[in-house]
Short mmCIF file of C-alpha atoms and ligand atoms in Angstrom, two decimals:
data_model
loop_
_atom_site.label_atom_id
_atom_site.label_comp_id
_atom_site.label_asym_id
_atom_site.label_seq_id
_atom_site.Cartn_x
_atom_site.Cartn_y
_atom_site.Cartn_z
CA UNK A 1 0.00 0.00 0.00
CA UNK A 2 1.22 3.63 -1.11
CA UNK A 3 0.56 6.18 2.01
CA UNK A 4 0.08 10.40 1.11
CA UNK A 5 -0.08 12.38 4.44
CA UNK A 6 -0.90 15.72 4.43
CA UNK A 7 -3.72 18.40 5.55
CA UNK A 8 -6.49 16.44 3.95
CA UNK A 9 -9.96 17.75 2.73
CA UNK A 10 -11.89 15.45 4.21
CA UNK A 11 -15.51 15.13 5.18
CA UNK A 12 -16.21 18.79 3.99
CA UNK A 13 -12.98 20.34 6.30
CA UNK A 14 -9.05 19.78 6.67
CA UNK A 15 -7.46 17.27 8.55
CA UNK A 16 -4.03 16.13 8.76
CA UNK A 17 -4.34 12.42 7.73
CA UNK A 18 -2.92 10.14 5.85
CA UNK A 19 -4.28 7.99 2.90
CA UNK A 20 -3.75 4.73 2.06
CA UNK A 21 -3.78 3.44 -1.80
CA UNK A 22 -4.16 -0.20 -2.66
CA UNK A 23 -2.66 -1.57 -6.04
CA UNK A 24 -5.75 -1.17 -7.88
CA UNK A 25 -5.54 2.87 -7.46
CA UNK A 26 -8.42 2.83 -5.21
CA UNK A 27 -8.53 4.71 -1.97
CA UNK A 28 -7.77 1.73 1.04
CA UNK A 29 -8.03 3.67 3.95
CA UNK A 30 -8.18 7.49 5.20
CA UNK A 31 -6.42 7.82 8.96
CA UNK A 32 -4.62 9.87 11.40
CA UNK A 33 -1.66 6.98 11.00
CA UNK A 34 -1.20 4.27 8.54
CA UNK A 35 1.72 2.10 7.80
CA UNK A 36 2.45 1.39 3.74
CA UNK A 37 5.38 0.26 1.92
CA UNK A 38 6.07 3.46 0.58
CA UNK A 39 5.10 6.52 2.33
CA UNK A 40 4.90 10.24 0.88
CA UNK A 41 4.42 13.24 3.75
CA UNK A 42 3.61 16.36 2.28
CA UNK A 43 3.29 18.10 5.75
CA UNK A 44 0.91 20.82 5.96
CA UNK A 45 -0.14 21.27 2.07
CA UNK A 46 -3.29 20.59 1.30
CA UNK A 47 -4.37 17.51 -0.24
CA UNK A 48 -8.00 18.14 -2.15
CA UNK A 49 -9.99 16.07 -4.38
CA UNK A 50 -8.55 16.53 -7.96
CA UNK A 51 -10.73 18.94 -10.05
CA UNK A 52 -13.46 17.35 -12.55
CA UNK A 53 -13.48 19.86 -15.50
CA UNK A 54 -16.95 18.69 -16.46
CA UNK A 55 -16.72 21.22 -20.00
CA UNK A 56 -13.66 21.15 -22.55
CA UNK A 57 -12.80 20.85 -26.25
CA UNK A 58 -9.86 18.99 -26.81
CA UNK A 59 -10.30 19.30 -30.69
CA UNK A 60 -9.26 15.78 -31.26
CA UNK A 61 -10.30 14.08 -33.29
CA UNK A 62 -10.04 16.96 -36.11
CA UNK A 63 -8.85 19.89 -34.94
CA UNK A 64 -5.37 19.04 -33.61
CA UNK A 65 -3.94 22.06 -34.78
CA UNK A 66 -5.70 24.24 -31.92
CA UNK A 67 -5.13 21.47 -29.39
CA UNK A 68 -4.92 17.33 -28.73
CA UNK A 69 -5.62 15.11 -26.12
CA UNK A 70 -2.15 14.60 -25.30
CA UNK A 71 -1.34 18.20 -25.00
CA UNK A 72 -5.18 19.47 -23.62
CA UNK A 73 -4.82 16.52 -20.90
CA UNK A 74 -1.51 17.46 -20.23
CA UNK A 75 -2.79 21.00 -19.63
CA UNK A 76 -5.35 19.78 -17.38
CA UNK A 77 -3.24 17.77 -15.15
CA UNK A 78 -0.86 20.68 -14.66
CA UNK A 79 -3.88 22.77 -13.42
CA UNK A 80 -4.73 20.14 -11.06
CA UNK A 81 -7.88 19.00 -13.34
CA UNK A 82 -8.04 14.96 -13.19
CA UNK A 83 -10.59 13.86 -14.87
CA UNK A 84 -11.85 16.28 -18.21
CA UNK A 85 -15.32 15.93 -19.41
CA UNK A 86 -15.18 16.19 -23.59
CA UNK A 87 -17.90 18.44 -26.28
CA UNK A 88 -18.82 16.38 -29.13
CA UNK A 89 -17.83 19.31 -31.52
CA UNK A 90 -14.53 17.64 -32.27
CA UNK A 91 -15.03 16.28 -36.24
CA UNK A 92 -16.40 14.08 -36.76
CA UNK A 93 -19.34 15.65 -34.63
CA UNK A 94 -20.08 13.02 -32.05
CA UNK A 95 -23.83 12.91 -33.45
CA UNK A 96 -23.59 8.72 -33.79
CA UNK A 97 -22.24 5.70 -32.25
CA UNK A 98 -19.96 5.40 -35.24
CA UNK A 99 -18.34 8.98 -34.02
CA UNK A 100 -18.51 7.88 -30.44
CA UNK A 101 -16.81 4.70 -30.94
CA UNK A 102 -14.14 5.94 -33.23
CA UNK A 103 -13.24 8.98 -31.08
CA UNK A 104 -12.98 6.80 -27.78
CA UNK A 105 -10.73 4.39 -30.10
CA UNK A 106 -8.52 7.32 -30.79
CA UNK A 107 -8.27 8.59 -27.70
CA UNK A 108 -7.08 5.40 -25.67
CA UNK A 109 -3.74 5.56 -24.06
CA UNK A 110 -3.38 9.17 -25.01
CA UNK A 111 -4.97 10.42 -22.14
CA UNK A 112 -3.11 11.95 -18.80
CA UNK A 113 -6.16 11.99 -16.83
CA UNK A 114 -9.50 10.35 -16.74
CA UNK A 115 -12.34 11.59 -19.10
CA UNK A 116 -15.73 11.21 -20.28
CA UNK A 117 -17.42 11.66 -23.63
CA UNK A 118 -20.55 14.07 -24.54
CA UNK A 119 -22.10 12.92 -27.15
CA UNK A 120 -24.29 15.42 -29.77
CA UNK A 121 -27.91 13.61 -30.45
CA UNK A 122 -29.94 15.19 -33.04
CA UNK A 123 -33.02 13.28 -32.76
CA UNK A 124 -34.75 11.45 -29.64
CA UNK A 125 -33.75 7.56 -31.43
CA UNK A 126 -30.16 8.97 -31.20
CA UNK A 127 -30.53 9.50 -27.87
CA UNK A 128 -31.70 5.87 -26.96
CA UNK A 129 -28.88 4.36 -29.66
CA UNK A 130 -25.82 7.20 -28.22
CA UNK A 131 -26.25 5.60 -24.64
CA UNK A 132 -22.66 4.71 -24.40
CA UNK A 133 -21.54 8.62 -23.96
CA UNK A 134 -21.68 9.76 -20.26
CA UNK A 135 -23.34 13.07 -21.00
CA UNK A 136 -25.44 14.78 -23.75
CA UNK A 137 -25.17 18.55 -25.15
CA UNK A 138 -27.48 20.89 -26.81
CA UNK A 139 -26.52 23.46 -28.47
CA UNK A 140 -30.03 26.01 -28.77
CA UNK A 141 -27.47 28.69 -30.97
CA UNK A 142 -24.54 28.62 -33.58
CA UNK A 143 -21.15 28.08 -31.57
CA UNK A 144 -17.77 26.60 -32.93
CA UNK A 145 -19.47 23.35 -35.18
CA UNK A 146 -22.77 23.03 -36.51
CA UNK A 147 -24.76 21.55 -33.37
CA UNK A 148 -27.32 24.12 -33.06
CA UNK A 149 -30.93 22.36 -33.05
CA UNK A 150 -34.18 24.10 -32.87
CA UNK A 151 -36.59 24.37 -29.56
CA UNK A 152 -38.79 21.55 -30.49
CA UNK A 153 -35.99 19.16 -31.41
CA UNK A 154 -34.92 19.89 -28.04
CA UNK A 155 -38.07 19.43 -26.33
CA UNK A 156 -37.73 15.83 -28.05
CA UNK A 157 -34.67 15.09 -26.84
CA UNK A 158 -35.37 16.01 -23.25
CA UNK A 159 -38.08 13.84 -23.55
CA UNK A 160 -35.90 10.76 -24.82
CA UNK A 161 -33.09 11.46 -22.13
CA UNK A 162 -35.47 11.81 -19.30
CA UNK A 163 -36.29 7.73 -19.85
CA UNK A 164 -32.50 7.46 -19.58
CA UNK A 165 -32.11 9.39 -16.91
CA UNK A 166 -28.98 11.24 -18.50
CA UNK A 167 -28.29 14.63 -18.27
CA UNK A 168 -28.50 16.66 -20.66
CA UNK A 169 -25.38 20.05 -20.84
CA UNK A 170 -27.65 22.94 -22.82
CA UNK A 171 -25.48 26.01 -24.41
CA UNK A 172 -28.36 28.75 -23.72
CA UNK A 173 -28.45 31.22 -26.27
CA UNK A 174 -31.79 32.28 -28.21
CA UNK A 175 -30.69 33.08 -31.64
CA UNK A 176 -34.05 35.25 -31.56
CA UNK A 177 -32.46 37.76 -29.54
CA UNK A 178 -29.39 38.20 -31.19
CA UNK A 179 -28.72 41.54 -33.33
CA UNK A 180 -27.86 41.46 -36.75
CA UNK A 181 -24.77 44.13 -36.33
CA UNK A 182 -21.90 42.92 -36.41
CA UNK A 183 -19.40 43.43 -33.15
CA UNK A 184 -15.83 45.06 -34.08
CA UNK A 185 -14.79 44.57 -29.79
CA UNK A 186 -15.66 43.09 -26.69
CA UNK A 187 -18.22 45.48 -25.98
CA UNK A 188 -20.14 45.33 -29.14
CA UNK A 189 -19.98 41.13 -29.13
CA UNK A 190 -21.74 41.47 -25.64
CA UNK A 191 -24.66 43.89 -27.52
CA UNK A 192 -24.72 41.42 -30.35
CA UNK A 193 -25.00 38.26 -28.08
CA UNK A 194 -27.00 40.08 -25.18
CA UNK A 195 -27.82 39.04 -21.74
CA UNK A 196 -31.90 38.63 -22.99
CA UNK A 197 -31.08 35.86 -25.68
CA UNK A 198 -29.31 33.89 -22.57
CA UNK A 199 -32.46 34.63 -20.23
CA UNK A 200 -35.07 33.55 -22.54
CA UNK A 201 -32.88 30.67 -23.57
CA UNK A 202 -32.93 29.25 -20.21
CA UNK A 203 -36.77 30.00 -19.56
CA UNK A 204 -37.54 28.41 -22.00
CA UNK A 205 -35.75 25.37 -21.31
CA UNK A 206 -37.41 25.59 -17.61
CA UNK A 207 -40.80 25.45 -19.23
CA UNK A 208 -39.95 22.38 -21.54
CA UNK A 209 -37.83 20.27 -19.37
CA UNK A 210 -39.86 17.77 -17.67
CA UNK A 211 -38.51 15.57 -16.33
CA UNK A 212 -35.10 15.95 -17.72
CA UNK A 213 -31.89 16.41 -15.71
CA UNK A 214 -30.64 19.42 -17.60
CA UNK A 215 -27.54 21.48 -16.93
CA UNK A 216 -27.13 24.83 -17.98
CA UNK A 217 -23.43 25.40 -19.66
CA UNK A 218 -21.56 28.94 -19.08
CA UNK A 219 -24.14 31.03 -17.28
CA UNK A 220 -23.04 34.70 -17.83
CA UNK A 221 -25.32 36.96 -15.93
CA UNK A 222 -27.56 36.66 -12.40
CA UNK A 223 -30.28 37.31 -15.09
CA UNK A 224 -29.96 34.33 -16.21
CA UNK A 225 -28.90 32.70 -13.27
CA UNK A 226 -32.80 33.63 -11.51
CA UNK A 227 -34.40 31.61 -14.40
CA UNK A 228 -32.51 28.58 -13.85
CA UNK A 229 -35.38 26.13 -12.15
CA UNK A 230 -34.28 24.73 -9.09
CA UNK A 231 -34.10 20.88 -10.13
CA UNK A 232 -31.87 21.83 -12.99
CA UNK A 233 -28.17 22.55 -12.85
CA UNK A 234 -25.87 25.10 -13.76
CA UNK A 235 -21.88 26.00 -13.95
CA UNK A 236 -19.88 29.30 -14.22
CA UNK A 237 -16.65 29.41 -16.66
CA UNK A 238 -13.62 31.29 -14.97
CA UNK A 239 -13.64 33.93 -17.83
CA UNK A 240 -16.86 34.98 -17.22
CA UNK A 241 -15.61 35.19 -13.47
CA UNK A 242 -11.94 36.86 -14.10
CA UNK A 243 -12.50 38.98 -17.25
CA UNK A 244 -15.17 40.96 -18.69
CA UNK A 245 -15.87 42.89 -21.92
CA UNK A 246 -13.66 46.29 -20.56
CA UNK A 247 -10.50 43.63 -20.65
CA UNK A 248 -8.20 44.72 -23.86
CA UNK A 249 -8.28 41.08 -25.25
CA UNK A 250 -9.49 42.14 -28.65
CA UNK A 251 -10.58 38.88 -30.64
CA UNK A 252 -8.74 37.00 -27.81
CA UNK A 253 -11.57 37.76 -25.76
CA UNK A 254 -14.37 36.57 -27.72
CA UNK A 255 -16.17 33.56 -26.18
CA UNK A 256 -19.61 32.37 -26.73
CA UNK A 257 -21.54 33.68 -24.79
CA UNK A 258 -19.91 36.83 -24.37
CA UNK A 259 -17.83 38.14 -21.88
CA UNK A 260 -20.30 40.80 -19.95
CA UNK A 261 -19.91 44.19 -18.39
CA UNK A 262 -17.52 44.68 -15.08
CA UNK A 263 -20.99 44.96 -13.07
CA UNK A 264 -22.00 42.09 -14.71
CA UNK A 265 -19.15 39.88 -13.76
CA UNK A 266 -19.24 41.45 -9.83
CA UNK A 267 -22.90 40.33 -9.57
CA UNK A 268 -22.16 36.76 -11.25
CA UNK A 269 -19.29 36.54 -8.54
CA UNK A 270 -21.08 37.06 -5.32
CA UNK A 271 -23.71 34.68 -6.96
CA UNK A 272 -20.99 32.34 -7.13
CA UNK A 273 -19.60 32.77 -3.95
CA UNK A 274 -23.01 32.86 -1.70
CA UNK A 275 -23.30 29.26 -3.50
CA UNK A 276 -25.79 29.64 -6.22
CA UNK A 277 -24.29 28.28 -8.94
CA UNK A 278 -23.82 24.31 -8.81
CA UNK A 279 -19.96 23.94 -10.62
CA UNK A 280 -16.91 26.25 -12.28
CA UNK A 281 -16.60 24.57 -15.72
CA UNK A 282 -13.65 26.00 -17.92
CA UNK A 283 -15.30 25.73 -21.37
CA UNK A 284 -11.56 24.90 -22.46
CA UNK A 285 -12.35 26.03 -26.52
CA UNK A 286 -8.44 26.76 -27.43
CA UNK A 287 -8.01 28.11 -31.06
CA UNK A 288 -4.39 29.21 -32.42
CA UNK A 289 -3.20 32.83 -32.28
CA UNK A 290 -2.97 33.17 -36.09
CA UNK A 291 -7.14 32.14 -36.20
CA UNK A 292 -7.59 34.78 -32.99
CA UNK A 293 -5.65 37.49 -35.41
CA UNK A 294 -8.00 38.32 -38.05
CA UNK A 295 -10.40 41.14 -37.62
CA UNK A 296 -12.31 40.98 -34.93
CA UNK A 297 -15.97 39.48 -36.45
CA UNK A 298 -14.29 36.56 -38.52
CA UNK A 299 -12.13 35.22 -35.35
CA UNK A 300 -13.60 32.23 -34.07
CA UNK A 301 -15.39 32.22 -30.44
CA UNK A 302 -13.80 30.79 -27.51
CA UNK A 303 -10.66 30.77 -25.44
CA UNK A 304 -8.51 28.52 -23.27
CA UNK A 305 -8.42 27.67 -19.85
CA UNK A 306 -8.43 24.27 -18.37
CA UNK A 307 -4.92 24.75 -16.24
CA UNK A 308 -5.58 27.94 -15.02
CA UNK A 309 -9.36 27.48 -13.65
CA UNK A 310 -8.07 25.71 -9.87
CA UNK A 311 -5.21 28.14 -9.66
CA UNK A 312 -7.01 31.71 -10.18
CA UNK A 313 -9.64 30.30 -7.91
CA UNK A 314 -7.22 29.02 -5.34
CA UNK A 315 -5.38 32.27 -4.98
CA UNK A 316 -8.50 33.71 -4.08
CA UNK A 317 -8.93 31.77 -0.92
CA UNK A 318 -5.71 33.79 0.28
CA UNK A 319 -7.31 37.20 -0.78
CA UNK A 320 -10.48 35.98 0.80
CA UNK A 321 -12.93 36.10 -1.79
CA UNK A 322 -13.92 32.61 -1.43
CA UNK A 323 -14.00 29.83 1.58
CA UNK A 324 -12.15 26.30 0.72
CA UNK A 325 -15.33 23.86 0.78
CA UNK A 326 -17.40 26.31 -1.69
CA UNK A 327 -13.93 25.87 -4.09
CA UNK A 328 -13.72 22.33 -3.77
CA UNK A 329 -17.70 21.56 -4.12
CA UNK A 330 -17.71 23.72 -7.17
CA UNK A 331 -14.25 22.35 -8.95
CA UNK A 332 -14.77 18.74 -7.92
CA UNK A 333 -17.67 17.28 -5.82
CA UNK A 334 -20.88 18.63 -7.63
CA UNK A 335 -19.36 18.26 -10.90
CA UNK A 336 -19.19 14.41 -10.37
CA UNK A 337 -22.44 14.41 -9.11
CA UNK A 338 -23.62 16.30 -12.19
CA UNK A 339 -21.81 14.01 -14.35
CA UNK A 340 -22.81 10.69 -11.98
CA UNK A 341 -19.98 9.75 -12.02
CA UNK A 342 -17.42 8.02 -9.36
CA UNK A 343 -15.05 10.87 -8.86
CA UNK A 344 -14.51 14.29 -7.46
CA UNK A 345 -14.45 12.82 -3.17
CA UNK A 346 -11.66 12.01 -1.09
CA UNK A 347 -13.01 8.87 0.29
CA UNK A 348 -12.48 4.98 0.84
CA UNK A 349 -13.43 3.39 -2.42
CA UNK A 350 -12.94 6.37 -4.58
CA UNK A 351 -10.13 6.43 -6.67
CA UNK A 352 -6.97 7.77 -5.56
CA UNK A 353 -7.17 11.16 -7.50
CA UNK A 354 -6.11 14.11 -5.70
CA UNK A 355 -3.82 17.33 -5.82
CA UNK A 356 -1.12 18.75 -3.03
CA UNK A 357 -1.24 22.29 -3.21
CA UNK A 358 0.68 25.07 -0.96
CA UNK A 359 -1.63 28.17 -0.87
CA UNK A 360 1.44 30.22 -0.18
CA UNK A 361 2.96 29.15 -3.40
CA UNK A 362 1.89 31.92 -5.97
CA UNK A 363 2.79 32.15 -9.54
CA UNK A 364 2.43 34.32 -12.64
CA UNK A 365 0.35 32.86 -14.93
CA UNK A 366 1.70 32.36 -18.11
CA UNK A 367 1.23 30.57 -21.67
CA UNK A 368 4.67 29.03 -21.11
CA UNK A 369 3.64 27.53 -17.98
CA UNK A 370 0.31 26.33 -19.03
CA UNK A 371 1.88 24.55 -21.99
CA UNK A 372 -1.46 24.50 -24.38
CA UNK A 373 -0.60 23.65 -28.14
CA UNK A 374 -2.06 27.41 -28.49
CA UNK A 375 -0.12 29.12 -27.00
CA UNK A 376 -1.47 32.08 -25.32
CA UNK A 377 -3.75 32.39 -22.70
CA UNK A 378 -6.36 35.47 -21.89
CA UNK A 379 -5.29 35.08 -18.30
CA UNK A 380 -1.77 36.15 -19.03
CA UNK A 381 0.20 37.68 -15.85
CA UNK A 382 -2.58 37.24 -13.44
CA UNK A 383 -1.54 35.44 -10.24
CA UNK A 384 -2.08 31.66 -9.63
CA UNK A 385 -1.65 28.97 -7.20
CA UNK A 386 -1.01 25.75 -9.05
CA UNK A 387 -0.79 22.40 -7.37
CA UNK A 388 2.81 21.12 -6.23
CA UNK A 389 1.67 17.40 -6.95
CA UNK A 390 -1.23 15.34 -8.66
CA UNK A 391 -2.39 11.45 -8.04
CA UNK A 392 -4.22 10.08 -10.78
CA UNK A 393 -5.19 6.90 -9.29
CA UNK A 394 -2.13 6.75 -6.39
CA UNK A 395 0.38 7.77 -9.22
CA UNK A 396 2.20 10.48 -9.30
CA UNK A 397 1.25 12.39 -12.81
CA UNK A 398 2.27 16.17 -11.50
CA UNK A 399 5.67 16.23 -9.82
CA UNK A 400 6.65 20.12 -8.93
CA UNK A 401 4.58 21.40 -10.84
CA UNK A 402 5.45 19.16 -14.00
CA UNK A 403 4.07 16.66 -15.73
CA UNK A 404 6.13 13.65 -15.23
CA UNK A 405 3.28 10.77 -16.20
CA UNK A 406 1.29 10.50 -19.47
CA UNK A 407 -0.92 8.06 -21.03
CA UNK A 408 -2.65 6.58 -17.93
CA UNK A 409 -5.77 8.65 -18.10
CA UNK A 410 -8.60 5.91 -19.04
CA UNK A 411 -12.06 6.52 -20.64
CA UNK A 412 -15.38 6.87 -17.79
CA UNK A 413 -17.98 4.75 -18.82
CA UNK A 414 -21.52 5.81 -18.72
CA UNK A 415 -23.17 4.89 -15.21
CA UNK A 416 -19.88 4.40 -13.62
C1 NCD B 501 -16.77 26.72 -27.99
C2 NCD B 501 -15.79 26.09 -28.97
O1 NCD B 501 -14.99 26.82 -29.58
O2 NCD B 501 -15.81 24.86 -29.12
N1 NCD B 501 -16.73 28.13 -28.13
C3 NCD B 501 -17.11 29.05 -27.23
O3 NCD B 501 -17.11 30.24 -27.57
N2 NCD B 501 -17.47 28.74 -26.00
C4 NCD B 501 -18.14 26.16 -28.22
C5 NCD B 501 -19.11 26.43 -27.09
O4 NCD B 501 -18.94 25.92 -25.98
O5 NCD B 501 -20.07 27.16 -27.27
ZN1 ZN B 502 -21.22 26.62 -25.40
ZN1 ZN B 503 -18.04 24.83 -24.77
#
């Protein structure tokens, strides 16, 4: 047996304690003492659950050029992300079992942490015949791919899901609201793509969802935020938290939905904080700097941001913005939940994934030390806390700060 000691999150508080690992990566035993074969202190750091990224693009298959799993995995473990939750936009669009099977085919062994797959149904028998994907996404407006279906397909496809009991990730836009003019900056993207076309969006997916377990993706404004229904679901990205449309990002900045106004972005963080929003989801939608450096309305929507979610957040539990237990429900406990799946809890029979992290250990962040395939990042110079070490399973795949493991991450079934 492998023992980790450390200040453990345990039980909803910290504790020091040590955990025990058995051969099969599964968590043996949590105690004050235990005796193993090999034993790792990591004295007072923190040991937390590792983060479950339940919303990322790792454009692969298909779009390797903006990222791959090997590098976007990579990414993720660095930021202390261990499992990754994947969009079916990658191309082929994960719209059929063929899709599904051939992207988890390509994906094996390629994998640094743990992930699921969303898969893209278009019509309620898809849903029946796509059970093998953990997750399903609707997209209600145009984003990156060509997923966007219309309100009474996706009254359908509630319906079919509900029968599975599988949830069901909803980008809420109305495409009704949008303007026709077309946005030259931040500013103008957030007038094109208003607040309204989110809040109808998500009314109207209160009023159709039955019985459905639906989750709303990216959440932008407490407008939106006050029609999500109380038996649905919802996350917050960490752009929407750390920048907003007064940011000089230029087409670096543009993200669908938009980034909103600096009052905006206050009101969506004290909704975060007071604990109304269910999960922090990155959105991770990398594209390269030369497709981001074109005039601003023909650059492609989304940015990157799977290593740096955990890190901004953590440093802000040393500026006290934000208690530990609302951090680590929102990066990995209700995420697993949302995604039923086995992960996200430091407890005896979980697996062994979890992250050592020294809040006093502040960084820069930068797009060298996130190592995505693209590059940059919007989050440039802002000040992190990234995790010292990372267990995937009892094994170390983070070592000071650096990925030292690859490959091991294995593919969540459905109803695991
Ligand atoms: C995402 C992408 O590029 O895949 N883009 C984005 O602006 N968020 C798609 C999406 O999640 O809407
Ligand atoms: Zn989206
Ligand atoms: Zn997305």
């Amino acid at each position: 047996m492998r023992v980790i000691s450390g200040r453990v999150f345990f039980r909803g508080r910290l504790e020091p304690l040590s955990i025990g690992i058995d051969e099969t990566g599964q968590i043996a035993a949590i105690k004050k003492v235990l005796r193993g074969d090999e034993q790792i202190d990591h004295g007072d750091a923190l040991i937390l659950p590792g983060c479950v990224d339940l919303h990322v693009h790792m454009r692969d298959p298909g779009l390797r050029r903006k990222e791959d799993f090997p590098s976007g995995t990579r990414s993720a473990a660095i930021g202390g992300v261990t499992t990754v939750a994947d969009m079916p936009n990658t191309l082929p669009e994960v719209t059929t079992t063929t899709a599904l099977d051939a992207k988890a085919a390509e994906l094996r062994g390629r994998a640094a942490v743990d992930y699921a797959l969303y898969a893209a149904p278009r019509s309620p028998e898809a849903v029946s015949r796509l059970a093998n994907a953990v997750a399903f996404k609707v997209y209600m407006a145009e984003s990156t791919g060509s997923l966007q279906v219309t309100v009474p397909r996706m009254e359908a496809i509630f319906r079919a899901a509900e029968a599975q009991g599988k949830l069901v990730a909803v980008h809420a836009e109305d495409p009704g609201k949008f303007t026709q003019q077309k946005a030259k900056d931040l500013r103008g993207y957030d007038a094109a793509r208003p607040k309204v076309a989110e809040e109808t969006a998500v009314a109207t997916l209160a009023r159709i969802r039955g019985e459905a377990r639906v989750h709303v993706a990216h959440v932008t404004c407490v407008e939106a935020l006050d029609r999500v229904p109380g038996t649905a679901t919802c996350e917050v990205t960490p752009h929407h938290l750390f920048l907003d449309s007064s940011k000089p990002l230029g087409a670096r900045g543009k993200v669908n939905p938009p980034l909103r106004s600096p009052a905006d972005r206050d009101a969506l963080w004290d909704a975060f904080r007071k604990g109304r929003i269910d999960a922090v989801a990155s959105d991770h939608a990398p594209h390269t700097i030369e497709e981001k450096s074109v005039p601003f309305e023909e650059a492609p929507a989304g940015l990157p941001g799977v290593a740096t979610t955990f890190p901004l957040l953590m440093r802000r539990i040393r500026t006290g913005g934000l208690d530990l237990p609302r951090l680590v429900s929102a990066m990995a406990v209700r995420p697993a939940e949302i995604l039923g799946i086995a992960k996200g809890t430091i407890e005896v029979g979980r697996n062994g994934d979890f992250i050592v992290v020294d809040p006093r250990n502040i960084e820069a962040v930068t797009a060298n030390r996130v190592r995505y395939k693209c590059g940059w990042t919007p989050f440039e110079g802002m000040e992190g806390c990234f995790p010292r070490t990372v267990y995937l399973r009892g094994e170390t795949i983070v070592d000071d700060g650096e990925v030292v493991s690859e490959g091991q991450g294995r593919l969540i079934p459905a109803s695991s």
